[in-house]
């Protein structure tokens, strides 16, 4: 499978000397997205959406066509897509809107595998409504969250089940269909955080049958932004916080103020890039590079890998610790060699606590994205091996 590094202008020149394993916290932007943003901002189309003149109409058609592209990428009704700043802002707005529908004694079921943005907004919603917030545990030995552990918490008081499609720290991808089925069987709704899965695997929202799903396009080669998909009838029902003149129907209802049109132009282009490349082919490429990373880490004495062992049915994100060396020191030493990784909890606060790693500084996280290649992995493995030997 051929390299796509040349599609990422930020990796040319001296910046290209870095091995960028920081993809799970945000990827480099693909060429067509950069061009689309520049074209948008130089086109004279910058305006507010929906007015009688050409630029205002162009703003509206940008929103409409990007929803159609997203509908193709994610197998969903285009009318369900809203644009925003990032996932956390959408999670807070969503949980805020749900708060008004909760009654004392209701229950929201979440998981300990989630990024905190899919935990705290729900906890706060429950606290405000007098509802109960419970979290399903994953197995700390394997990093796997069994559907049964979530289903066991779903009862007839449950109004929402909030789940990750992939863990941003461990790469675990829970089996969501049985969870969604169990939630719907008691009349509960399901909110899916697809941020860590969307860059790596094909998502079919219609087949999944969740009620809402969030993704952050800046993790899949687009500019910084957030996208919410919500079943249109649910979107219409929920009491979003809004100012009076703002649209009270349709996908702009959850949006606040003017959308970031230039970012949306980039999102449209990046989504087309993914459609053209094909998520299945992208996943195959990444699984191959990830297997090299995962096996290589496993072969280094003094390195402990944390997370599921299956290189395919997971996000290609490796979490590991080096015996006797704090994760922050490992990350700093790697940075000295122009290898970018993150250390700590990456906002997966519950995950590091459940693993018992909160006190020792969490983990080192190295993520594979489409522009990471075997040669980058070789550099990382050699550097980690040297760190493990030196202690
Ligand atoms: C799984 C997951 N959920 C949510 C978020 C929050 O995304 P955002 O930065 O767009 O608010 C992240 C960010 O890293 C993430 O990895």
Short mmCIF file of C-alpha atoms and ligand atoms in Angstrom, two decimals:
data_model
loop_
_atom_site.label_atom_id
_atom_site.label_comp_id
_atom_site.label_asym_id
_atom_site.label_seq_id
_atom_site.Cartn_x
_atom_site.Cartn_y
_atom_site.Cartn_z
CA UNK A 1 0.00 0.00 0.00
CA UNK A 2 1.49 3.31 -0.99
CA UNK A 3 2.62 6.12 1.28
CA UNK A 4 0.33 9.13 1.67
CA UNK A 5 2.84 11.31 3.50
CA UNK A 6 3.08 13.64 0.51
CA UNK A 7 -0.59 14.55 1.08
CA UNK A 8 0.35 16.27 4.36
CA UNK A 9 2.20 19.53 3.67
CA UNK A 10 3.07 19.97 7.36
CA UNK A 11 5.28 16.88 7.14
CA UNK A 12 7.48 18.40 4.45
CA UNK A 13 10.61 20.36 5.31
CA UNK A 14 12.13 20.37 8.78
CA UNK A 15 8.82 19.61 10.51
CA UNK A 16 8.90 16.32 8.62
CA UNK A 17 11.91 15.24 10.68
CA UNK A 18 9.51 14.57 13.52
CA UNK A 19 7.83 11.20 13.87
CA UNK A 20 4.32 12.30 14.80
CA UNK A 21 2.83 9.65 17.07
CA UNK A 22 0.59 12.34 18.60
CA UNK A 23 -2.25 11.68 16.12
CA UNK A 24 -4.79 10.68 18.82
CA UNK A 25 -4.59 14.22 20.16
CA UNK A 26 -4.95 15.73 16.68
CA UNK A 27 -3.59 14.94 13.23
CA UNK A 28 -1.84 17.00 10.59
CA UNK A 29 -4.17 18.47 7.98
CA UNK A 30 -4.49 16.86 4.54
CA UNK A 31 -3.62 18.99 1.48
CA UNK A 32 -7.15 19.16 0.05
CA UNK A 33 -8.52 20.48 3.36
CA UNK A 34 -5.90 23.25 3.45
CA UNK A 35 -6.71 24.19 -0.13
CA UNK A 36 -10.46 24.12 0.54
CA UNK A 37 -10.05 26.48 3.51
CA UNK A 38 -7.84 28.88 1.59
CA UNK A 39 -10.20 28.78 -1.39
CA UNK A 40 -13.15 29.47 0.87
CA UNK A 41 -11.52 32.44 2.54
CA UNK A 42 -10.40 33.95 -0.75
CA UNK A 43 -13.67 33.29 -2.58
CA UNK A 44 -15.69 36.18 -1.18
CA UNK A 45 -18.22 33.66 0.13
CA UNK A 46 -17.54 34.48 3.76
CA UNK A 47 -20.86 35.81 5.08
CA UNK A 48 -23.74 34.60 7.26
CA UNK A 49 -25.82 31.68 6.03
CA UNK A 50 -29.17 31.89 4.31
CA UNK A 51 -29.58 35.49 3.09
CA UNK A 52 -30.73 36.68 -0.34
CA UNK A 53 -27.33 37.48 -1.84
CA UNK A 54 -24.89 35.04 -3.45
CA UNK A 55 -22.32 34.80 -0.64
CA UNK A 56 -24.99 34.11 2.00
CA UNK A 57 -26.44 31.41 -0.20
CA UNK A 58 -22.98 29.93 -0.73
CA UNK A 59 -22.59 29.68 3.08
CA UNK A 60 -25.83 27.72 3.27
CA UNK A 61 -24.83 25.42 0.44
CA UNK A 62 -21.46 24.76 2.13
CA UNK A 63 -23.36 23.58 5.23
CA UNK A 64 -25.74 21.49 3.12
CA UNK A 65 -23.07 19.82 1.00
CA UNK A 66 -20.82 19.08 3.97
CA UNK A 67 -23.73 17.35 5.70
CA UNK A 68 -24.22 15.22 2.59
CA UNK A 69 -20.51 14.30 2.53
CA UNK A 70 -20.62 13.42 6.24
CA UNK A 71 -23.77 11.38 5.63
CA UNK A 72 -21.80 9.32 3.08
CA UNK A 73 -18.76 8.96 5.32
CA UNK A 74 -20.74 7.92 8.39
CA UNK A 75 -23.75 6.19 6.80
CA UNK A 76 -26.22 8.61 8.33
CA UNK A 77 -29.09 10.95 7.57
CA UNK A 78 -27.41 14.25 6.55
CA UNK A 79 -30.14 16.16 8.42
CA UNK A 80 -28.64 14.98 11.72
CA UNK A 81 -25.25 16.75 11.48
CA UNK A 82 -24.46 19.89 13.49
CA UNK A 83 -21.16 21.78 13.42
CA UNK A 84 -19.31 23.10 16.43
CA UNK A 85 -16.02 23.88 18.08
CA UNK A 86 -15.09 20.44 19.39
CA UNK A 87 -16.58 17.32 20.93
CA UNK A 88 -16.38 18.49 24.54
CA UNK A 89 -18.51 21.54 23.81
CA UNK A 90 -21.11 19.34 22.12
CA UNK A 91 -21.09 16.83 24.99
CA UNK A 92 -21.70 19.63 27.47
CA UNK A 93 -24.48 21.16 25.37
CA UNK A 94 -26.08 17.76 24.84
CA UNK A 95 -25.94 16.77 28.51
CA UNK A 96 -27.28 20.20 29.38
CA UNK A 97 -30.25 19.70 27.07
CA UNK A 98 -30.84 16.20 28.45
CA UNK A 99 -30.80 17.52 32.04
CA UNK A 100 -34.20 19.12 31.49
CA UNK A 101 -35.67 15.74 30.57
CA UNK A 102 -34.31 13.88 33.61
CA UNK A 103 -36.32 13.18 36.76
CA UNK A 104 -35.07 12.27 40.24
CA UNK A 105 -34.34 8.54 40.34
CA UNK A 106 -33.51 8.28 36.62
CA UNK A 107 -30.22 6.66 35.72
CA UNK A 108 -27.46 7.34 33.21
CA UNK A 109 -25.05 4.50 32.51
CA UNK A 110 -21.55 5.39 31.35
CA UNK A 111 -18.20 3.60 31.31
CA UNK A 112 -14.78 3.95 32.90
CA UNK A 113 -13.21 3.55 29.47
CA UNK A 114 -14.35 7.00 28.34
CA UNK A 115 -12.52 10.28 27.86
CA UNK A 116 -13.65 12.61 30.62
CA UNK A 117 -15.70 14.67 28.16
CA UNK A 118 -18.13 11.73 27.99
CA UNK A 119 -18.18 11.34 31.78
CA UNK A 120 -18.31 14.67 33.60
CA UNK A 121 -21.07 16.39 31.57
CA UNK A 122 -23.35 13.41 32.34
CA UNK A 123 -22.31 13.29 35.99
CA UNK A 124 -23.20 16.95 36.31
CA UNK A 125 -26.50 16.47 34.48
CA UNK A 126 -27.41 13.69 36.94
CA UNK A 127 -26.35 15.76 39.95
CA UNK A 128 -28.53 18.65 38.83
CA UNK A 129 -31.55 16.45 38.15
CA UNK A 130 -31.23 14.16 41.18
CA UNK A 131 -30.55 11.25 38.86
CA UNK A 132 -28.01 8.48 39.33
CA UNK A 133 -24.79 8.20 37.33
CA UNK A 134 -23.13 4.79 37.23
CA UNK A 135 -20.05 3.63 35.33
CA UNK A 136 -19.29 0.18 33.91
CA UNK A 137 -15.78 -1.15 34.54
CA UNK A 138 -13.42 -2.52 31.94
CA UNK A 139 -11.05 -5.40 32.74
CA UNK A 140 -7.79 -3.76 33.85
CA UNK A 141 -5.80 -6.84 32.84
CA UNK A 142 -6.86 -6.70 29.19
CA UNK A 143 -8.30 -3.22 28.73
CA UNK A 144 -11.47 -4.84 27.38
CA UNK A 145 -14.93 -3.50 28.22
CA UNK A 146 -17.39 -6.36 27.90
CA UNK A 147 -20.91 -5.51 26.72
CA UNK A 148 -22.20 -7.49 29.71
CA UNK A 149 -20.58 -5.09 32.17
CA UNK A 150 -22.57 -2.21 30.67
CA UNK A 151 -25.77 -4.19 30.12
CA UNK A 152 -25.76 -5.30 33.79
CA UNK A 153 -26.21 -1.65 34.79
CA UNK A 154 -29.06 -0.91 32.37
CA UNK A 155 -32.43 -1.10 34.09
CA UNK A 156 -35.89 0.35 33.56
CA UNK A 157 -34.86 3.63 35.20
CA UNK A 158 -32.09 4.12 32.62
CA UNK A 159 -32.64 7.07 30.30
CA UNK A 160 -29.24 7.31 28.58
CA UNK A 161 -26.30 5.01 27.98
CA UNK A 162 -23.09 6.83 27.06
CA UNK A 163 -20.29 4.78 25.51
CA UNK A 164 -17.00 5.14 23.67
CA UNK A 165 -16.60 3.58 20.24
CA UNK A 166 -12.88 3.42 21.04
CA UNK A 167 -10.74 4.32 24.01
CA UNK A 168 -8.45 7.26 23.23
CA UNK A 169 -5.85 5.83 25.62
CA UNK A 170 -5.93 2.04 25.14
CA UNK A 171 -7.48 1.69 21.69
CA UNK A 172 -10.12 -0.73 23.03
CA UNK A 173 -13.21 -0.91 20.83
CA UNK A 174 -16.20 -2.25 22.79
CA UNK A 175 -18.82 -4.35 21.05
CA UNK A 176 -21.54 -1.69 20.89
CA UNK A 177 -24.51 -3.39 19.14
CA UNK A 178 -25.56 -5.56 22.13
CA UNK A 179 -25.29 -2.52 24.42
CA UNK A 180 -27.41 -0.40 22.09
CA UNK A 181 -29.97 -3.18 21.78
CA UNK A 182 -30.20 -3.57 25.57
CA UNK A 183 -30.57 0.18 26.05
CA UNK A 184 -33.32 0.48 23.46
CA UNK A 185 -35.11 -2.53 24.96
CA UNK A 186 -35.78 -0.49 28.12
CA UNK A 187 -36.51 2.74 26.21
CA UNK A 188 -33.11 4.33 26.93
CA UNK A 189 -31.15 6.32 24.37
CA UNK A 190 -27.50 5.84 23.42
CA UNK A 191 -24.82 8.52 23.02
CA UNK A 192 -21.63 7.36 21.28
CA UNK A 193 -18.26 9.09 21.53
CA UNK A 194 -16.71 8.10 18.22
CA UNK A 195 -13.76 10.51 18.46
CA UNK A 196 -11.06 7.84 18.81
CA UNK A 197 -12.66 5.41 16.33
CA UNK A 198 -13.64 7.70 13.44
CA UNK A 199 -10.07 8.30 12.16
CA UNK A 200 -9.43 4.56 11.86
CA UNK A 201 -12.54 2.54 11.09
CA UNK A 202 -15.64 2.78 8.93
CA UNK A 203 -18.65 3.89 10.95
CA UNK A 204 -22.20 3.18 9.81
CA UNK A 205 -24.48 5.16 12.09
CA UNK A 206 -27.64 3.79 10.52
CA UNK A 207 -26.55 0.19 11.07
CA UNK A 208 -25.34 1.00 14.58
CA UNK A 209 -28.70 2.60 15.39
CA UNK A 210 -27.36 4.89 18.11
CA UNK A 211 -29.29 8.05 18.98
CA UNK A 212 -26.41 10.51 18.87
CA UNK A 213 -22.71 10.34 18.00
CA UNK A 214 -19.85 12.81 18.20
CA UNK A 215 -16.57 13.05 16.31
CA UNK A 216 -13.74 15.57 16.18
CA UNK A 217 -12.65 16.13 12.55
CA UNK A 218 -9.27 17.47 13.67
CA UNK A 219 -8.40 13.87 14.54
CA UNK A 220 -9.08 12.83 10.92
CA UNK A 221 -6.96 15.29 8.96
CA UNK A 222 -9.38 18.24 9.05
CA UNK A 223 -9.03 21.55 10.93
CA UNK A 224 -10.06 21.96 14.57
CA UNK A 225 -13.82 21.52 14.85
CA UNK A 226 -16.50 19.18 16.22
CA UNK A 227 -19.38 17.33 14.58
CA UNK A 228 -22.48 16.03 16.30
CA UNK A 229 -24.92 13.62 14.68
CA UNK A 230 -28.28 13.28 16.37
CA UNK A 231 -31.49 11.59 15.26
CA UNK A 232 -33.42 14.49 13.74
CA UNK A 233 -36.57 13.83 15.80
CA UNK A 234 -34.53 13.79 19.01
CA UNK A 235 -32.69 16.95 18.00
CA UNK A 236 -36.06 18.64 17.50
CA UNK A 237 -37.36 17.41 20.86
CA UNK A 238 -34.45 18.46 23.07
CA UNK A 239 -34.48 21.88 24.72
CA UNK A 240 -31.15 23.30 23.53
CA UNK A 241 -29.96 26.52 25.07
CA UNK A 242 -30.40 29.08 22.35
CA UNK A 243 -31.00 32.74 21.69
CA UNK A 244 -34.43 33.63 20.31
CA UNK A 245 -33.56 34.47 16.70
CA UNK A 246 -31.41 31.31 16.25
CA UNK A 247 -32.85 28.48 14.13
CA UNK A 248 -35.37 26.52 16.22
CA UNK A 249 -35.55 23.55 13.89
CA UNK A 250 -33.16 21.40 11.91
CA UNK A 251 -29.49 20.67 12.48
CA UNK A 252 -28.56 24.26 13.32
CA UNK A 253 -30.62 24.04 16.51
CA UNK A 254 -27.76 22.75 18.71
CA UNK A 255 -25.30 25.21 17.15
CA UNK A 256 -24.53 28.44 18.95
CA UNK A 257 -23.79 31.57 16.95
CA UNK A 258 -22.19 31.62 13.55
CA UNK A 259 -20.58 28.38 12.34
CA UNK A 260 -16.87 28.30 11.44
CA UNK A 261 -17.41 28.16 7.67
CA UNK A 262 -13.72 27.95 6.77
CA UNK A 263 -13.25 24.96 9.08
CA UNK A 264 -16.38 23.35 7.63
CA UNK A 265 -14.91 23.75 4.12
CA UNK A 266 -11.88 21.85 5.43
CA UNK A 267 -14.06 19.19 7.08
CA UNK A 268 -15.89 18.60 3.80
CA UNK A 269 -12.59 18.18 1.92
CA UNK A 270 -11.05 15.89 4.57
CA UNK A 271 -14.20 13.73 4.63
CA UNK A 272 -13.98 13.41 0.84
CA UNK A 273 -10.33 12.42 1.18
CA UNK A 274 -11.36 9.60 3.55
CA UNK A 275 -14.13 8.51 1.19
CA UNK A 276 -11.71 8.45 -1.74
CA UNK A 277 -9.02 6.54 0.13
CA UNK A 278 -11.63 4.20 1.62
CA UNK A 279 -11.82 3.56 5.35
CA UNK A 280 -11.27 -0.18 4.86
CA UNK A 281 -8.00 0.37 3.00
CA UNK A 282 -6.90 2.97 5.55
CA UNK A 283 -7.67 0.55 8.39
CA UNK A 284 -5.63 -2.20 6.70
CA UNK A 285 -2.64 0.11 6.28
CA UNK A 286 -2.81 1.28 9.87
CA UNK A 287 -3.27 -2.26 11.25
CA UNK A 288 -0.08 -3.34 9.50
CA UNK A 289 1.96 -0.43 10.89
CA UNK A 290 0.37 -0.86 14.31
CA UNK A 291 1.24 -4.58 14.43
CA UNK A 292 4.89 -3.62 13.88
CA UNK A 293 4.69 -1.12 16.74
CA UNK A 294 2.79 -3.41 19.13
CA UNK A 295 4.97 -6.47 18.48
CA UNK A 296 8.11 -4.36 18.68
CA UNK A 297 7.13 -2.87 22.03
CA UNK A 298 6.32 -6.38 23.27
CA UNK A 299 9.84 -7.52 22.38
CA UNK A 300 11.59 -4.86 24.49
CA UNK A 301 12.54 -6.05 27.98
CA UNK A 302 11.17 -3.68 30.61
CA UNK A 303 8.28 -2.40 28.47
CA UNK A 304 4.75 -3.23 29.55
CA UNK A 305 2.02 -2.79 26.93
CA UNK A 306 -1.40 -1.88 28.23
CA UNK A 307 -4.56 -2.62 26.27
CA UNK A 308 -6.12 -5.22 24.01
CA UNK A 309 -3.80 -7.46 22.00
CA UNK A 310 -5.86 -7.77 18.81
CA UNK A 311 -4.20 -5.46 16.26
CA UNK A 312 -7.27 -5.25 14.01
CA UNK A 313 -10.35 -4.87 16.18
CA UNK A 314 -9.01 -1.85 18.01
CA UNK A 315 -7.90 1.67 17.31
CA UNK A 316 -4.18 1.65 16.44
CA UNK A 317 -3.14 3.43 19.61
CA UNK A 318 -0.48 1.91 21.86
CA UNK A 319 -0.27 2.63 25.58
CA UNK A 320 2.80 1.44 27.43
CA UNK A 321 5.04 2.02 30.41
CA UNK A 322 8.78 1.50 30.80
CA UNK A 323 9.90 -0.11 34.07
CA UNK A 324 11.51 2.40 36.38
CA UNK A 325 11.11 5.41 34.05
CA UNK A 326 8.22 7.83 34.52
CA UNK A 327 6.04 8.27 31.41
CA UNK A 328 6.83 12.00 31.36
CA UNK A 329 10.56 11.21 31.25
CA UNK A 330 10.04 8.70 28.44
CA UNK A 331 8.06 11.31 26.45
CA UNK A 332 10.72 13.97 27.07
CA UNK A 333 13.55 11.68 25.96
CA UNK A 334 11.64 10.74 22.84
CA UNK A 335 11.00 14.42 22.10
CA UNK A 336 14.77 15.00 22.26
CA UNK A 337 14.95 12.64 19.29
CA UNK A 338 12.11 14.35 17.44
CA UNK A 339 9.59 11.66 18.27
CA UNK A 340 6.26 13.12 19.43
CA UNK A 341 4.19 11.13 21.94
CA UNK A 342 1.96 12.09 24.85
CA UNK A 343 2.24 10.87 28.41
CA UNK A 344 -0.22 10.86 31.30
CA UNK A 345 -3.97 10.20 31.08
CA UNK A 346 -4.91 12.05 27.89
CA UNK A 347 -8.12 13.07 29.72
CA UNK A 348 -9.04 9.40 30.16
CA UNK A 349 -9.04 10.04 33.90
CA UNK A 350 -11.11 7.00 34.89
CA UNK A 351 -8.98 4.71 32.74
CA UNK A 352 -5.66 5.50 34.46
CA UNK A 353 -7.30 5.34 37.88
CA UNK A 354 -8.84 1.95 37.14
CA UNK A 355 -5.47 0.71 35.87
CA UNK A 356 -3.84 1.90 39.10
CA UNK A 357 -1.48 4.15 37.15
CA UNK A 358 -2.70 7.57 38.29
CA UNK A 359 0.04 7.99 40.90
CA UNK A 360 2.85 6.87 38.62
CA UNK A 361 2.07 9.32 35.82
CA UNK A 362 -0.23 7.28 33.57
CA UNK A 363 1.13 5.83 30.35
CA UNK A 364 3.05 6.76 27.23
CA UNK A 365 0.70 6.92 24.24
CA UNK A 366 1.83 6.43 20.65
CA UNK A 367 -0.82 6.52 17.95
CA UNK A 368 -0.72 5.32 14.36
CA UNK A 369 -2.44 7.43 11.74
CA UNK A 370 -2.27 7.17 7.96
CA UNK A 371 0.97 9.14 7.59
CA UNK A 372 2.96 7.09 10.15
CA UNK A 373 5.09 4.43 8.49
CA UNK A 374 7.32 1.50 9.41
CA UNK A 375 10.42 3.72 9.43
CA UNK A 376 8.81 5.98 12.07
CA UNK A 377 8.00 2.91 14.15
CA UNK A 378 11.60 1.66 13.82
CA UNK A 379 12.85 4.97 15.21
CA UNK A 380 10.40 4.85 18.11
CA UNK A 381 11.26 1.25 18.96
CA UNK A 382 15.01 1.91 18.90
CA UNK A 383 14.58 4.96 21.14
CA UNK A 384 12.31 3.13 23.63
CA UNK A 385 14.73 0.21 23.69
CA UNK A 386 17.57 2.57 24.60
CA UNK A 387 15.49 4.19 27.34
CA UNK A 388 14.52 0.78 28.76
CA UNK A 389 18.19 -0.34 28.80
CA UNK A 390 19.47 2.82 30.47
CA UNK A 391 16.60 2.84 32.97
C1 LIG B 1 -12.23 9.72 22.79
C2 LIG B 1 -12.26 11.21 22.91
N1 LIG B 1 -13.40 11.80 23.24
C3 LIG B 1 -13.52 13.14 23.36
C4 LIG B 1 -12.43 13.95 23.14
C5 LIG B 1 -12.59 15.43 23.26
O1 LIG B 1 -12.51 15.98 22.00
P1 LIG B 1 -12.40 17.54 21.78
O2 LIG B 1 -10.99 17.92 22.00
O3 LIG B 1 -12.82 17.69 20.34
O4 LIG B 1 -13.32 18.20 22.72
C6 LIG B 1 -11.20 13.39 22.80
C7 LIG B 1 -10.02 14.24 22.62
O5 LIG B 1 -8.90 13.82 22.67
C8 LIG B 1 -11.11 11.98 22.68
O6 LIG B 1 -9.97 11.39 22.34
#
